[in-house]
GROMACS .gro file of C-alpha atoms in nm:
model
  381
    1MET     CA    1  16.474   2.833   2.888
    2ARG     CA    2  16.410   3.132   2.665
    3LYS     CA    3  16.436   3.494   2.780
    4LEU     CA    4  16.172   3.723   2.629
    5LYS     CA    5  16.059   4.081   2.669
    6LYS     CA    6  15.788   3.970   2.910
    7GLY     CA    7  15.992   3.723   3.112
    8LEU     CA    8  16.113   3.365   3.095
    9VAL     CA    9  15.962   3.081   2.894
   10LEU     CA   10  16.048   2.730   3.011
   11THR     CA   11  16.050   2.455   2.749
   12LYS     CA   12  16.047   2.088   2.848
   13TYR     CA   13  15.900   1.919   2.543
   14TYR     CA   14  15.974   1.963   2.173
   15LEU     CA   15  15.696   1.843   1.944
   16ASN     CA   16  15.779   1.832   1.574
   17SER     CA   17  15.471   1.670   1.418
   18SER     CA   18  15.098   1.625   1.471
   19ASP     CA   19  15.160   1.265   1.579
   20GLU     CA   20  15.398   1.381   1.852
   21ILE     CA   21  15.141   1.639   1.964
   22LEU     CA   22  14.869   1.373   1.987
   23GLU     CA   23  15.099   1.133   2.173
   24HIS     CA   24  15.190   1.404   2.423
   25ILE     CA   25  14.823   1.492   2.490
   26ILE     CA   26  14.717   1.128   2.529
   27LYS     CA   27  15.006   1.046   2.759
   28ASN     CA   28  14.920   1.325   3.005
   29SER     CA   29  14.548   1.299   3.083
   30ASN     CA   30  14.205   1.267   2.927
   31GLU     CA   31  14.063   1.522   3.172
   32VAL     CA   32  14.254   1.814   3.025
   33ILE     CA   33  14.438   1.889   2.703
   34ASN     CA   34  14.774   1.993   2.840
   35LEU     CA   35  15.045   2.140   2.618
   36ASP     CA   36  15.218   2.340   2.891
   37GLU     CA   37  15.591   2.409   2.846
   38CYS     CA   38  15.599   2.265   2.493
   39GLN     CA   39  15.766   2.400   2.184
   40ILE     CA   40  15.555   2.309   1.883
   41ASN     CA   41  15.757   2.313   1.561
   42GLU     CA   42  15.466   2.216   1.338
   43THR     CA   43  15.171   2.419   1.209
   44PHE     CA   44  14.911   2.372   1.483
   45ASP     CA   45  14.542   2.342   1.394
   46LEU     CA   46  14.332   2.259   1.699
   47ARG     CA   47  14.031   2.140   1.496
   48VAL     CA   48  14.250   1.882   1.321
   49ILE     CA   49  14.391   1.767   1.657
   50LEU     CA   50  14.045   1.743   1.816
   51THR     CA   51  13.903   1.552   1.519
   52LYS     CA   52  14.178   1.292   1.560
   53LEU     CA   53  14.140   1.280   1.939
   54LYS     CA   54  13.767   1.212   1.910
   55LYS     CA   55  13.848   0.875   1.751
   56ILE     CA   56  14.031   0.771   2.068
   57PRO     CA   57  13.791   0.615   2.323
   58ALA     CA   58  13.932   0.805   2.622
   59PHE     CA   59  13.847   1.136   2.453
   60SER     CA   60  13.540   1.047   2.246
   61ASP     CA   61  13.291   1.182   2.499
   62LYS     CA   62  13.500   1.497   2.562
   63ILE     CA   63  13.479   1.620   2.203
   64SER     CA   64  13.188   1.663   1.967
   65ILE     CA   65  13.137   1.802   1.617
   66LYS     CA   66  12.863   2.054   1.536
   67LYS     CA   67  12.754   2.152   1.187
   68ASP     CA   68  12.654   2.513   1.126
   69VAL     CA   69  12.592   2.754   0.838
   70ASN     CA   70  12.806   3.071   0.820
   71GLU     CA   71  12.698   3.421   0.713
   72PHE     CA   72  12.775   3.335   0.348
   73GLY     CA   73  12.553   3.027   0.347
   74TYR     CA   74  12.838   2.774   0.359
   75THR     CA   75  12.839   2.474   0.591
   76VAL     CA   76  13.108   2.486   0.859
   77PHE     CA   77  13.200   2.242   1.135
   78TYR     CA   78  13.265   2.345   1.494
   79CYS     CA   79  13.459   2.130   1.735
   80ILE     CA   80  13.319   2.139   2.087
   81LEU     CA   81  13.571   2.072   2.365
   82GLU     CA   82  13.421   1.987   2.705
   83ILE     CA   83  13.746   1.975   2.907
   84PRO     CA   84  14.004   2.243   2.997
   85PHE     CA   85  14.270   2.344   2.747
   86ARG     CA   86  14.617   2.451   2.861
   87CYS     CA   87  14.910   2.601   2.669
   88GLU     CA   88  15.095   2.782   2.947
   89THR     CA   89  15.442   2.904   2.835
   90THR     CA   90  15.400   2.707   2.511
   91ILE     CA   91  15.596   2.827   2.207
   92PHE     CA   92  15.432   2.802   1.864
   93THR     CA   93  15.708   2.844   1.606
   94LYS     CA   94  15.473   2.815   1.309
   95GLY     CA   95  15.108   2.902   1.247
   96ALA     CA   96  14.870   2.830   1.537
   97TYR     CA   97  14.499   2.809   1.455
   98PHE     CA   98  14.221   2.777   1.712
   99GLU     CA   99  13.937   2.869   1.477
  100LEU     CA  100  13.577   2.740   1.496
  101VAL     CA  101  13.625   2.573   1.834
  102GLU     CA  102  13.376   2.596   2.119
  103PHE     CA  103  13.559   2.579   2.452
  104LYS     CA  104  13.322   2.473   2.731
  105ASP     CA  105  13.580   2.480   3.012
  106PHE     CA  106  13.860   2.722   3.104
  107VAL     CA  107  14.148   2.800   2.867
  108ILE     CA  108  14.502   2.907   2.965
  109PHE     CA  109  14.766   3.053   2.734
  110GLY     CA  110  14.956   3.243   3.004
  111GLY     CA  111  15.315   3.319   2.899
  112ALA     CA  112  15.277   3.150   2.560
  113VAL     CA  113  15.465   3.271   2.252
  114PHE     CA  114  15.323   3.294   1.899
  115GLU     CA  115  15.611   3.341   1.655
  116SER     CA  116  15.396   3.331   1.341
  117ASP     CA  117  15.030   3.354   1.236
  118TYR     CA  118  14.765   3.287   1.500
  119SER     CA  119  14.388   3.293   1.486
  120PHE     CA  120  14.089   3.236   1.716
  121LYS     CA  121  13.840   3.340   1.449
  122LYS     CA  122  13.475   3.254   1.524
  123SER     CA  123  13.561   3.050   1.830
  124ILE     CA  124  13.344   3.058   2.143
  125PHE     CA  125  13.481   3.062   2.497
  126HIS     CA  126  13.219   2.972   2.759
  127ASN     CA  127  13.458   2.989   3.054
  128SER     CA  128  13.748   3.215   3.153
  129VAL     CA  129  14.038   3.268   2.911
  130ASN     CA  130  14.387   3.366   3.019
  131PHE     CA  131  14.619   3.535   2.768
  132SER     CA  132  14.827   3.701   3.039
  133SER     CA  133  15.189   3.774   2.943
  134VAL     CA  134  15.142   3.615   2.601
  135ASP     CA  135  15.391   3.735   2.341
  136PHE     CA  136  15.235   3.759   1.995
  137GLU     CA  137  15.571   3.794   1.821
  138ALA     CA  138  15.475   3.791   1.454
  139LYS     CA  139  15.568   4.129   1.304
  140GLU     CA  140  15.315   4.086   1.025
  141LEU     CA  141  15.028   3.843   0.976
  142HIS     CA  142  14.907   3.717   0.640
  143LEU     CA  143  14.634   3.944   0.502
  144GLU     CA  144  14.361   3.684   0.542
  145ILE     CA  145  14.435   3.640   0.913
  146ILE     CA  146  14.191   3.827   1.139
  147PRO     CA  147  14.291   3.688   1.482
  148PHE     CA  148  13.973   3.746   1.685
  149TYR     CA  149  13.715   3.804   1.412
  150ARG     CA  150  13.364   3.724   1.547
  151THR     CA  151  13.517   3.554   1.850
  152ILE     CA  152  13.275   3.526   2.143
  153PHE     CA  153  13.396   3.550   2.503
  154LYS     CA  154  13.113   3.453   2.740
  155SER     CA  155  13.321   3.486   3.057
  156ASP     CA  156  13.626   3.679   3.178
  157VAL     CA  157  13.919   3.721   2.941
  158SER     CA  158  14.259   3.860   3.035
  159PHE     CA  159  14.527   4.003   2.808
  160PHE     CA  160  14.714   4.144   3.108
  161ASN     CA  161  15.078   4.217   3.021
  162ALA     CA  162  15.034   4.071   2.670
  163TYR     CA  163  15.245   4.205   2.384
  164PHE     CA  164  15.118   4.235   2.026
  165HIS     CA  165  15.390   4.308   1.768
  166SER     CA  166  15.143   4.337   1.477
  167LEU     CA  167  14.781   4.435   1.417
  168VAL     CA  168  14.546   4.253   1.654
  169ASN     CA  169  14.198   4.251   1.508
  170PHE     CA  170  13.892   4.212   1.732
  171ARG     CA  171  13.649   4.304   1.454
  172LEU     CA  172  13.291   4.205   1.543
  173ALA     CA  173  13.408   4.020   1.856
  174THR     CA  174  13.163   3.989   2.149
  175PHE     CA  175  13.249   4.020   2.519
  176TYR     CA  176  12.995   3.924   2.787
  177ASN     CA  177  13.218   4.002   3.086
  178GLY     CA  178  13.518   4.229   3.131
  179VAL     CA  179  13.830   4.212   2.915
  180ASP     CA  180  14.153   4.303   3.095
  181PHE     CA  181  14.405   4.501   2.885
  182GLY     CA  182  14.616   4.604   3.184
  183GLU     CA  183  14.985   4.677   3.106
  184SER     CA  184  14.954   4.525   2.759
  185GLU     CA  185  15.126   4.672   2.454
  186PHE     CA  186  14.942   4.704   2.123
  187SER     CA  187  15.141   4.808   1.818
  188ASN     CA  188  14.810   4.832   1.628
  189ILE     CA  189  14.454   4.741   1.728
  190ASP     CA  190  14.116   4.716   1.555
  191LEU     CA  191  13.801   4.718   1.771
  192SER     CA  192  13.555   4.805   1.495
  193GLY     CA  193  13.215   4.652   1.550
  194ILE     CA  194  13.289   4.491   1.886
  195GLU     CA  195  12.991   4.427   2.111
  196MET     CA  196  13.011   4.462   2.490
  197LYS     CA  197  12.723   4.269   2.644
  198ASN     CA  198  12.593   4.321   2.998
  199ASP     CA  199  12.784   4.651   3.024
  200ALA     CA  200  13.116   4.462   3.001
  201LYS     CA  201  13.420   4.674   3.087
  202LEU     CA  202  13.761   4.738   2.931
  203ILE     CA  203  13.950   4.668   3.252
  204ASN     CA  204  14.276   4.855   3.318
  205TYR     CA  205  14.278   5.003   2.965
  206GLU     CA  206  14.443   5.315   3.108
  207THR     CA  207  14.762   5.119   3.190
  208ALA     CA  208  14.788   4.966   2.841
  209THR     CA  209  15.008   5.110   2.566
  210PHE     CA  210  14.831   5.177   2.236
  211GLN     CA  211  15.083   5.279   1.972
  212LEU     CA  212  14.833   5.292   1.687
  213VAL     CA  213  14.466   5.233   1.611
  214ASN     CA  214  14.387   5.068   1.281
  215ASN     CA  215  14.094   5.293   1.190
  216ARG     CA  216  13.896   5.593   1.305
  217ILE     CA  217  13.616   5.374   1.445
  218THR     CA  218  13.857   5.213   1.694
  219GLY     CA  219  13.992   5.549   1.809
  220LEU     CA  220  13.638   5.682   1.844
  221TYR     CA  221  13.531   5.378   2.047
  222LEU     CA  222  13.826   5.412   2.288
  223LYS     CA  223  13.772   5.789   2.318
  224GLN     CA  224  13.402   5.748   2.398
  225TYR     CA  225  13.475   5.472   2.647
  226ALA     CA  226  13.730   5.693   2.827
  227LEU     CA  227  13.478   5.980   2.837
  228LYS     CA  228  13.221   5.740   2.981
  229MET     CA  229  13.475   5.662   3.256
  230ASN     CA  230  13.533   6.039   3.310
  231ASP     CA  231  13.893   5.988   3.197
  232SER     CA  232  13.959   6.309   3.004
  233VAL     CA  233  14.336   6.255   2.977
  234ASN     CA  234  14.307   5.924   2.792
  235ALA     CA  235  14.005   6.053   2.598
  236LEU     CA  236  14.228   6.322   2.446
  237LYS     CA  237  14.500   6.067   2.374
  238PHE     CA  238  14.250   5.845   2.192
  239LYS     CA  239  14.109   6.147   2.009
  240LYS     CA  240  14.459   6.211   1.871
  241MET     CA  241  14.481   5.847   1.757
  242GLU     CA  242  14.136   5.876   1.602
  243MET     CA  243  14.238   6.184   1.403
  244ASP     CA  244  14.572   6.027   1.301
  245ALA     CA  245  14.382   5.723   1.169
  246TYR     CA  246  14.140   5.953   0.983
  247ARG     CA  247  14.434   6.142   0.832
  248ARG     CA  248  14.585   5.816   0.703
  249TYR     CA  249  14.247   5.726   0.554
  250LEU     CA  250  14.219   6.063   0.375
  251ILE     CA  251  14.570   6.031   0.233
  252SER     CA  252  14.485   5.685   0.098
  253LYS     CA  253  14.158   5.823  -0.040
  254LEU     CA  254  14.349   6.085  -0.238
  255SER     CA  255  14.554   5.813  -0.407
  256THR     CA  256  14.251   5.607  -0.515
  257ASP     CA  257  13.982   5.678  -0.774
  258GLU     CA  258  13.661   5.521  -0.641
  259THR     CA  259  13.442   5.753  -0.850
  260SER     CA  260  13.482   5.963  -1.164
  261GLY     CA  261  13.390   6.302  -1.307
  262ILE     CA  262  13.247   6.573  -1.081
  263ALA     CA  263  13.202   6.330  -0.790
  264LEU     CA  264  13.573   6.244  -0.802
  265VAL     CA  265  13.674   6.614  -0.800
  266LYS     CA  266  13.434   6.685  -0.511
  267ASN     CA  267  13.570   6.390  -0.308
  268LYS     CA  268  13.929   6.504  -0.365
  269ILE     CA  269  13.850   6.862  -0.261
  270ASP     CA  270  13.663   6.745   0.052
  271ALA     CA  271  13.954   6.518   0.145
  272LEU     CA  272  14.206   6.802   0.094
  273LEU     CA  273  14.004   7.042   0.310
  274ASP     CA  274  13.969   6.783   0.588
  275LEU     CA  275  14.342   6.710   0.565
  276ALA     CA  276  14.424   7.080   0.597
  277ILE     CA  277  14.215   7.108   0.914
  278LEU     CA  278  14.367   6.789   1.058
  279TYR     CA  279  14.722   6.909   0.996
  280LEU     CA  280  14.640   7.246   1.153
  281ASN     CA  281  14.511   7.065   1.462
  282LYS     CA  282  14.816   6.841   1.470
  283TRP     CA  283  15.065   7.127   1.438
  284SER     CA  284  14.883   7.366   1.673
  285ASN     CA  285  14.828   7.143   1.978
  286SER     CA  286  14.860   6.778   1.874
  287HIS     CA  287  14.480   6.736   1.882
  288GLY     CA  288  14.446   6.883   2.229
  289ASN     CA  289  14.739   6.699   2.387
  290ASN     CA  290  15.020   6.958   2.385
  291PHE     CA  291  14.974   7.321   2.494
  292LEU     CA  292  15.342   7.397   2.419
  293LYS     CA  293  15.270   7.332   2.051
  294GLY     CA  294  14.990   7.588   2.079
  295ILE     CA  295  15.229   7.849   2.215
  296LEU     CA  296  15.492   7.778   1.951
  297PHE     CA  297  15.230   7.780   1.674
  298THR     CA  298  15.099   8.119   1.792
  299LEU     CA  299  15.448   8.270   1.806
  300ALA     CA  300  15.536   8.126   1.464
  301MET     CA  301  15.221   8.273   1.306
  302TRP     CA  302  15.296   8.608   1.471
  303PHE     CA  303  15.652   8.611   1.335
  304VAL     CA  304  15.567   8.492   0.981
  305PHE     CA  305  15.258   8.703   0.912
  306PHE     CA  306  15.373   9.025   1.078
  307SER     CA  307  15.697   9.004   0.877
  308TRP     CA  308  15.498   8.936   0.559
  309PHE     CA  309  15.263   9.228   0.634
  310ILE     CA  310  15.547   9.478   0.695
  311ILE     CA  311  15.733   9.369   0.381
  312THR     CA  312  15.421   9.410   0.165
  313ARG     CA  313  15.347   9.750   0.322
  314ASP     CA  314  15.693   9.908   0.354
  315GLY     CA  315  15.916   9.686   0.142
  316ILE     CA  316  16.244   9.532   0.257
  317GLY     CA  317  16.438   9.795   0.451
  318LYS     CA  318  16.795   9.813   0.568
  319ASN     CA  319  16.707   9.720   0.925
  320PHE     CA  320  16.584   9.377   1.033
  321ILE     CA  321  16.216   9.409   1.128
  322TRP     CA  322  16.256   9.230   1.461
  323THR     CA  323  16.540   9.453   1.584
  324ASP     CA  324  16.389   9.786   1.479
  325GLY     CA  325  16.222   9.960   1.775
  326GLN     CA  326  15.948  10.114   1.561
  327TYR     CA  327  15.845   9.779   1.415
  328LEU     CA  328  15.872   9.599   1.750
  329LYS     CA  329  15.607   9.832   1.892
  330GLU     CA  330  15.382   9.752   1.596
  331ALA     CA  331  15.456   9.381   1.641
  332VAL     CA  332  15.335   9.386   2.003
  333ASN     CA  333  15.016   9.565   1.895
  334TYR     CA  334  14.970   9.309   1.616
  335LEU     CA  335  15.002   9.015   1.857
  336TRP     CA  336  14.717   9.149   2.065
  337ILE     CA  337  14.435   9.055   1.831
  338PHE     CA  338  14.212   9.357   1.911
  339ASN     CA  339  14.487   9.612   1.849
  340GLY     CA  340  14.687   9.737   1.554
  341ILE     CA  341  14.415   9.798   1.298
  342GLU     CA  342  14.547  10.153   1.247
  343GLU     CA  343  14.877  10.014   1.119
  344ILE     CA  344  14.714   9.873   0.809
  345VAL     CA  345  14.613  10.223   0.689
  346LYS     CA  346  14.947  10.379   0.772
  347ASN     CA  347  15.063  10.611   0.492
  348ASN     CA  348  14.741  10.530   0.303
  349SER     CA  349  14.897  10.202   0.191
  350VAL     CA  350  14.585   9.983   0.198
  351THR     CA  351  14.610   9.716  -0.073
  352TRP     CA  352  14.503   9.354  -0.103
  353LYS     CA  353  14.864   9.243  -0.085
  354ASN     CA  354  14.894   9.369   0.274
  355ILE     CA  355  14.531   9.319   0.382
  356ILE     CA  356  14.559   8.942   0.318
  357PRO     CA  357  14.866   8.873   0.538
  358TYR     CA  358  14.736   9.114   0.804
  359PHE     CA  359  14.399   8.949   0.859
  360LEU     CA  360  14.515   8.594   0.784
  361GLY     CA  361  14.781   8.635   1.050
  362LYS     CA  362  14.527   8.770   1.300
  363ILE     CA  363  14.300   8.472   1.235
  364LEU     CA  364  14.581   8.219   1.281
  365ILE     CA  365  14.712   8.392   1.595
  366THR     CA  366  14.361   8.380   1.740
  367TYR     CA  367  14.336   8.013   1.643
  368GLY     CA  368  14.673   7.943   1.807
  369ILE     CA  369  14.564   8.111   2.133
  370TYR     CA  370  14.240   7.911   2.130
  371GLN     CA  371  14.430   7.585   2.066
  372THR     CA  372  14.668   7.663   2.353
  373ILE     CA  373  14.379   7.715   2.594
  374ALA     CA  374  14.198   7.407   2.460
  375ALA     CA  375  14.504   7.189   2.525
  376PHE     CA  376  14.483   7.274   2.896
  377ARG     CA  377  14.160   7.071   2.913
  378LYS     CA  378  14.389   6.772   2.946
  379TYR     CA  379  14.461   6.882   3.301
  380ASN     CA  380  14.105   6.957   3.408
  381LYS     CA  381  14.050   6.614   3.566
   0.00000   0.00000   0.00000
């Protein structure tokens, strides 16, 4: 028995080689491939297992091999499994690969544990798939591993209460029915290019925990889906993730030289300007998620730029600006964006060195007030 974050995993069988795996499957039944409550201490490749099982008379009519051509023009072989496949509470201590398999019947992985690489790339599930309470423990997958790349789910699929410790990549996956993300935890997720057929739904997405999105496209997709569901609170949360992902992209863009000459300079300047706007949004209201940041930003701009303005106009006096009654009155007028213009011409001291902090401060105070109000949209619905 093994205690995990998601509960208890019971282990009855320890399989240390492909021969032991085959023996265990054959011994149980030829009507289902059952690896429930096993701990598999060998790299597991389902296509290899199915190819060997097909040579056994009891399984020969349950498994077939299909030849196909991939998007690069290479010939690939699919294994087609006609019977159910079960791996409930199974522990895979090494790589587990379920790629290029067509599952005709239901599949259960409920409570399973993947301690290393795992992949369902380009597999097709015709019936329901249960990944409930699965613990994908690997902290980091090998770069070539894209777990659900071009995977097709033609029926219901559940990741309810699943836990992903590393990037889970659904790039170009297709869902025909709903996919349940309820109460799952995603340390990083990529949904770029996914296709939702028949108006398939992201079920219970609002109860899932998304720590990070891998790219802006994923954040944008989740934001737009939440807006479609009239869920403004989560839409703002996903917008923040979208902008954070875009900021990471811009930072990486600044460190690479994809072009040269004038185009390179232009790209760097564009990236810097976008970064400046993103950081302003982050600091001023956390991309619409925190009105307290808006208030603090406004007060900080008021303090910094009024102080700068007074110092450039009057110099550094003996009294602290913010304890001097005369300056405090000016400060209140300055905070109210439509007041205080007369202070800039006081004593005929109009120069660029005090015009710049005066108007820049007014602009940023106005921006801070706007960002504070905008952040309250989170509570509209």
